[in-house]
mmCIF file of N, CA and C in Angstrom:
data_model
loop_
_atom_site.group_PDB
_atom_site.id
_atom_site.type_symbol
_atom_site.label_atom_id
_atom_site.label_comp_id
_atom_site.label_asym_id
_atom_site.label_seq_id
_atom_site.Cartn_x
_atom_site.Cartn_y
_atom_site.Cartn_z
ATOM 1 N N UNK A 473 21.162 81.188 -21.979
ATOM 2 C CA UNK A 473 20.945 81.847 -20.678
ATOM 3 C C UNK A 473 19.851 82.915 -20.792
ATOM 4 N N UNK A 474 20.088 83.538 -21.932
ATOM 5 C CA UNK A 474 18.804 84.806 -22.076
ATOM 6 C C UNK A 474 17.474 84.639 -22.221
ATOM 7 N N UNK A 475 17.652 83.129 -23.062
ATOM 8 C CA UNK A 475 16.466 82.417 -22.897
ATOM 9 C C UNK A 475 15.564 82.250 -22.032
ATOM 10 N N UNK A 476 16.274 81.549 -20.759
ATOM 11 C CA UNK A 476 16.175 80.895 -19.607
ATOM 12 C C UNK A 476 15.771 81.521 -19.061
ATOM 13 N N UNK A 477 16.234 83.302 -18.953
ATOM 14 C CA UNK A 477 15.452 84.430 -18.486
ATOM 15 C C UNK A 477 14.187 85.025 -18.866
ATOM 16 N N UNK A 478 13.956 84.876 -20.255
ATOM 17 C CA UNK A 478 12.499 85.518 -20.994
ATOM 18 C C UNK A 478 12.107 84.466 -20.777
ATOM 19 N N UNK A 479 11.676 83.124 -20.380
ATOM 20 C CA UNK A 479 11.224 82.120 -20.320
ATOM 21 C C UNK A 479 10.737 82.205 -18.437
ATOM 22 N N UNK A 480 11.609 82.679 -17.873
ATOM 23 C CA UNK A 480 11.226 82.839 -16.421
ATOM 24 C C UNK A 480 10.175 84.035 -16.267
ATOM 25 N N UNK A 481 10.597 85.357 -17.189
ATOM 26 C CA UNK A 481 10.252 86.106 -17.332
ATOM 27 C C UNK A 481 8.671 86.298 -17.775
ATOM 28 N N UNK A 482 8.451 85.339 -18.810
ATOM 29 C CA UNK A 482 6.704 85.379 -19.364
ATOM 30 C C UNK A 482 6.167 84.486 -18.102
ATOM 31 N N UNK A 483 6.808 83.726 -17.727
ATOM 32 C CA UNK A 483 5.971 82.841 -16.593
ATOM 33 C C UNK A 483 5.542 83.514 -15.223
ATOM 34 N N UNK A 484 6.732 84.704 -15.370
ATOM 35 C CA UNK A 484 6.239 85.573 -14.211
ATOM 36 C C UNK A 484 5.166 86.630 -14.375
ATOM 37 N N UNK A 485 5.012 87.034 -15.244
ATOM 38 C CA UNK A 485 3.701 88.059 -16.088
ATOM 39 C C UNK A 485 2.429 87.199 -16.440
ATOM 40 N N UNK A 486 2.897 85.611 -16.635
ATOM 41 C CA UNK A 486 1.520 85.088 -16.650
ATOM 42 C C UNK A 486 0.685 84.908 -14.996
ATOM 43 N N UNK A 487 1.948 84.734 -14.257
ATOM 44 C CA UNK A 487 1.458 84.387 -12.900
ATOM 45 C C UNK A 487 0.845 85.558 -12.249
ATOM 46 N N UNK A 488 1.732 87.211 -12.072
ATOM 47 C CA UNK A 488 0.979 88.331 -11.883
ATOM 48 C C UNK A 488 -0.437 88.436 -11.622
ATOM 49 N N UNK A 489 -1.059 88.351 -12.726
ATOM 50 C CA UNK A 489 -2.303 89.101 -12.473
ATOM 51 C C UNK A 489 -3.328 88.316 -11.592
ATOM 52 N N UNK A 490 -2.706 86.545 -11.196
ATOM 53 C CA UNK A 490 -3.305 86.074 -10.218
ATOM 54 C C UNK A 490 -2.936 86.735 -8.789
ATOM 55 N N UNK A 491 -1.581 87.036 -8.832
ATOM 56 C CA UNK A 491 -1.415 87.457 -7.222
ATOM 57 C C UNK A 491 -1.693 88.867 -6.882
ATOM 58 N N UNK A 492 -1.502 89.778 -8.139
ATOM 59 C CA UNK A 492 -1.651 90.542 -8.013
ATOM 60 C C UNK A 492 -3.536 91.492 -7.671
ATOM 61 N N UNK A 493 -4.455 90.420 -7.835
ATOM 62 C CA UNK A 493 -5.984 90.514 -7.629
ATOM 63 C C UNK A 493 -5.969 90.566 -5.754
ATOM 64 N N UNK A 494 -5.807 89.553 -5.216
ATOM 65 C CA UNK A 494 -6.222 89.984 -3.622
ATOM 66 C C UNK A 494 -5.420 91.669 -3.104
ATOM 67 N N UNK A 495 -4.173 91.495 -3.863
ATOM 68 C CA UNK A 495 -3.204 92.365 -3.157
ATOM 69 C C UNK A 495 -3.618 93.641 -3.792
ATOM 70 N N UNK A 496 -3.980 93.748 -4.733
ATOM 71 C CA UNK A 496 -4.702 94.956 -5.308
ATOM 72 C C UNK A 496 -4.917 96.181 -4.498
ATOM 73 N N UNK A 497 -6.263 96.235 -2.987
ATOM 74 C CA UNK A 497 -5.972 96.885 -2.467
ATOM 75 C C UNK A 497 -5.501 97.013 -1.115
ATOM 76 N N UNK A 498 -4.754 95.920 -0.729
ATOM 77 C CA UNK A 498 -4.721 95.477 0.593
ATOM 78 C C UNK A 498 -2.950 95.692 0.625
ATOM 79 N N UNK A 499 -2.219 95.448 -0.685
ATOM 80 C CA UNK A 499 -0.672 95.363 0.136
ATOM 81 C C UNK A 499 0.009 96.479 0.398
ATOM 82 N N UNK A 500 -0.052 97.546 0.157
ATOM 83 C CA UNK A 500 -0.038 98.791 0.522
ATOM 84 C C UNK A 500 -0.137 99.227 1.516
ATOM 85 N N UNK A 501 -1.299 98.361 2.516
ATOM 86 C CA UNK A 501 -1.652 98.741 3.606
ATOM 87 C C UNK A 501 -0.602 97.427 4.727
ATOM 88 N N UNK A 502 -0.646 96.165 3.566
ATOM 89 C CA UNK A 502 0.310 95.174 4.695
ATOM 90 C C UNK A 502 1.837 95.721 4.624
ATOM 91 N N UNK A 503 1.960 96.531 3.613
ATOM 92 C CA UNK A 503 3.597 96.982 3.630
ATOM 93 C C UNK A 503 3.557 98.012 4.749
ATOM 94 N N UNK A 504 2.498 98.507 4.725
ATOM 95 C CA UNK A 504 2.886 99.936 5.727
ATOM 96 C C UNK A 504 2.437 99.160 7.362
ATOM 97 N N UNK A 505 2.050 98.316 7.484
ATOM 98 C CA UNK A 505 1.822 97.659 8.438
ATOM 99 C C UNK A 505 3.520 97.153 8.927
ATOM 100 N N UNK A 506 3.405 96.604 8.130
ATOM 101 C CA UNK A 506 4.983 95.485 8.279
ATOM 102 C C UNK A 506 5.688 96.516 8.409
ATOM 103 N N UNK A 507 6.340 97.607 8.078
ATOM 104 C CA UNK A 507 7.198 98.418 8.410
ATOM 105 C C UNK A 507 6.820 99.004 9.287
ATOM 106 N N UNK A 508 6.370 99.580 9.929
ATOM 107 C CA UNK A 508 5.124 100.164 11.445
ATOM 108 C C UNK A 508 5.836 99.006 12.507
ATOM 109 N N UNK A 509 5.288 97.960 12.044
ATOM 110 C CA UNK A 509 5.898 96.725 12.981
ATOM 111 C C UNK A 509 7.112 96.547 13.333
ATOM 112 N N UNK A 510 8.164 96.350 12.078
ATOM 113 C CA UNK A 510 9.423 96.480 11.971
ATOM 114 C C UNK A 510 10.268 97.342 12.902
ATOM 115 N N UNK A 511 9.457 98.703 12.886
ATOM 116 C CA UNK A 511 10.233 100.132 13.759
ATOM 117 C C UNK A 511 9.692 99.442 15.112
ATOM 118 N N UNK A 512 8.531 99.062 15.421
ATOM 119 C CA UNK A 512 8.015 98.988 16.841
ATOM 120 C C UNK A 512 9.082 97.957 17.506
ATOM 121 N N UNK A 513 9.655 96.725 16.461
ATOM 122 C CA UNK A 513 10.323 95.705 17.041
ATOM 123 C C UNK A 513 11.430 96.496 17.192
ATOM 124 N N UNK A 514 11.778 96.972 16.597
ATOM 125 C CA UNK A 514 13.998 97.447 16.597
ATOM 126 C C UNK A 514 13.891 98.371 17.760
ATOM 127 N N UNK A 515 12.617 99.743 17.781
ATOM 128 C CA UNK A 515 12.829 99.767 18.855
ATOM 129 C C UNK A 515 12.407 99.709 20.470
ATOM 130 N N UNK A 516 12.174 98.196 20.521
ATOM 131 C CA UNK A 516 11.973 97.422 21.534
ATOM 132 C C UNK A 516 13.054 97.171 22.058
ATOM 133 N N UNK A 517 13.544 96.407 21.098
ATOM 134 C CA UNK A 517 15.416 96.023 21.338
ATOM 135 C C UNK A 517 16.149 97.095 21.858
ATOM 136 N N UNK A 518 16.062 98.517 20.861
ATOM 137 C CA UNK A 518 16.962 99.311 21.778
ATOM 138 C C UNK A 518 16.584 99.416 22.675
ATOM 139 N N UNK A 519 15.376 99.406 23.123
ATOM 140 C CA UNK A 519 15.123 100.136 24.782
ATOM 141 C C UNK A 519 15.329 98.971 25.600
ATOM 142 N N UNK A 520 14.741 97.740 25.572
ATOM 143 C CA UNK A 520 14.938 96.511 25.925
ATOM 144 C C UNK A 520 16.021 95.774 26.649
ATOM 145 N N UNK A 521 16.803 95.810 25.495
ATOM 146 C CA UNK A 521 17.625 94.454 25.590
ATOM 147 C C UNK A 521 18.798 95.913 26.738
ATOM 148 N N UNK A 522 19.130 97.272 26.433
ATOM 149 C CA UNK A 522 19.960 97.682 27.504
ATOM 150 C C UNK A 522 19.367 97.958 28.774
ATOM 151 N N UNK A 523 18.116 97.785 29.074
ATOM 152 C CA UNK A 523 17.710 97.467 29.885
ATOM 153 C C UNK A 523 17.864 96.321 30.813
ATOM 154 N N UNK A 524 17.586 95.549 30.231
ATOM 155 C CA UNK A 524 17.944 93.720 30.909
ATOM 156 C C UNK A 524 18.988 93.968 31.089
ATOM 157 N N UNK A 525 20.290 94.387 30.433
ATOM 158 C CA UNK A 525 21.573 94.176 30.834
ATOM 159 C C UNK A 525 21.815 95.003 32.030
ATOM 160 N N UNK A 526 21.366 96.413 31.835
ATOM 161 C CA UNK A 526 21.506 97.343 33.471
ATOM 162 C C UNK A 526 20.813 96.749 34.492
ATOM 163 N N UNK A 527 19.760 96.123 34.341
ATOM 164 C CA UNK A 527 19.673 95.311 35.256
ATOM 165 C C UNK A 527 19.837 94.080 35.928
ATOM 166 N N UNK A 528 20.765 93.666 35.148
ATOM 167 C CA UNK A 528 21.527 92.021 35.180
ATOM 168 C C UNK A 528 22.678 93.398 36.281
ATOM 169 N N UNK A 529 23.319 94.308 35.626
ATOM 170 C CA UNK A 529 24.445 94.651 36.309
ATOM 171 C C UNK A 529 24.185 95.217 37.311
ATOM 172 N N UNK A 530 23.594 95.749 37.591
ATOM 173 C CA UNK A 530 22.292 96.334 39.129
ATOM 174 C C UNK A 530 22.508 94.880 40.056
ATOM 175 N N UNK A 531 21.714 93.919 39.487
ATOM 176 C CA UNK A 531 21.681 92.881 40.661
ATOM 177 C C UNK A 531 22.850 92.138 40.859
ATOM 178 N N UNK A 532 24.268 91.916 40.276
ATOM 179 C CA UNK A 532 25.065 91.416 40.243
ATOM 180 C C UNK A 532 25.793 93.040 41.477
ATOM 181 N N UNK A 533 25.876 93.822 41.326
ATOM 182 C CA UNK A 533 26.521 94.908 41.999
ATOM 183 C C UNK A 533 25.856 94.633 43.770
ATOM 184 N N UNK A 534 24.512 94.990 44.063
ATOM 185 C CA UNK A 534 23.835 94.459 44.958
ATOM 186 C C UNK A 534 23.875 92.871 45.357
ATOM 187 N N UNK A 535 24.402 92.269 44.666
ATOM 188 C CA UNK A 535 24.511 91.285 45.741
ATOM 189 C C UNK A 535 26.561 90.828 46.453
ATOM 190 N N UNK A 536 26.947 91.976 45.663
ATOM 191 C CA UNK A 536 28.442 91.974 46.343
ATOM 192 C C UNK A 536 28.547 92.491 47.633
#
């Protein structure tokens, strides 16, 4: 099993320094992007989605 791990393990340090060349100076900036994004989506939803519902219950009230 430990094997199986240092064996996954060198294959992942050989692979590195390929992925790690574009991302060099750019993922830093896609992480802080993606989380920027992340907050903008969640809070969409909060404001959003209780929105639609007060107004699902608005027009359901008005048409009684």
């Amino acid at each position: 099993m430990g094997n199986l791990l240092s064996q996954i393990g060198q294959r992942a340090s050989e692979v590195q320094p390929a992925l790690a060349d574009p991302f060099d100076v750019g993922f830093s900036t896609v992480m802080a992007v993606g989380v920027v994004v992340f907050i903008l989506a969640l809070t969409m939803f909060a404001v959003f989605i209780p929105a639609m519902g007060r107004r699902r219950e608005a027009r359901a009230v008005a048409s009684k």
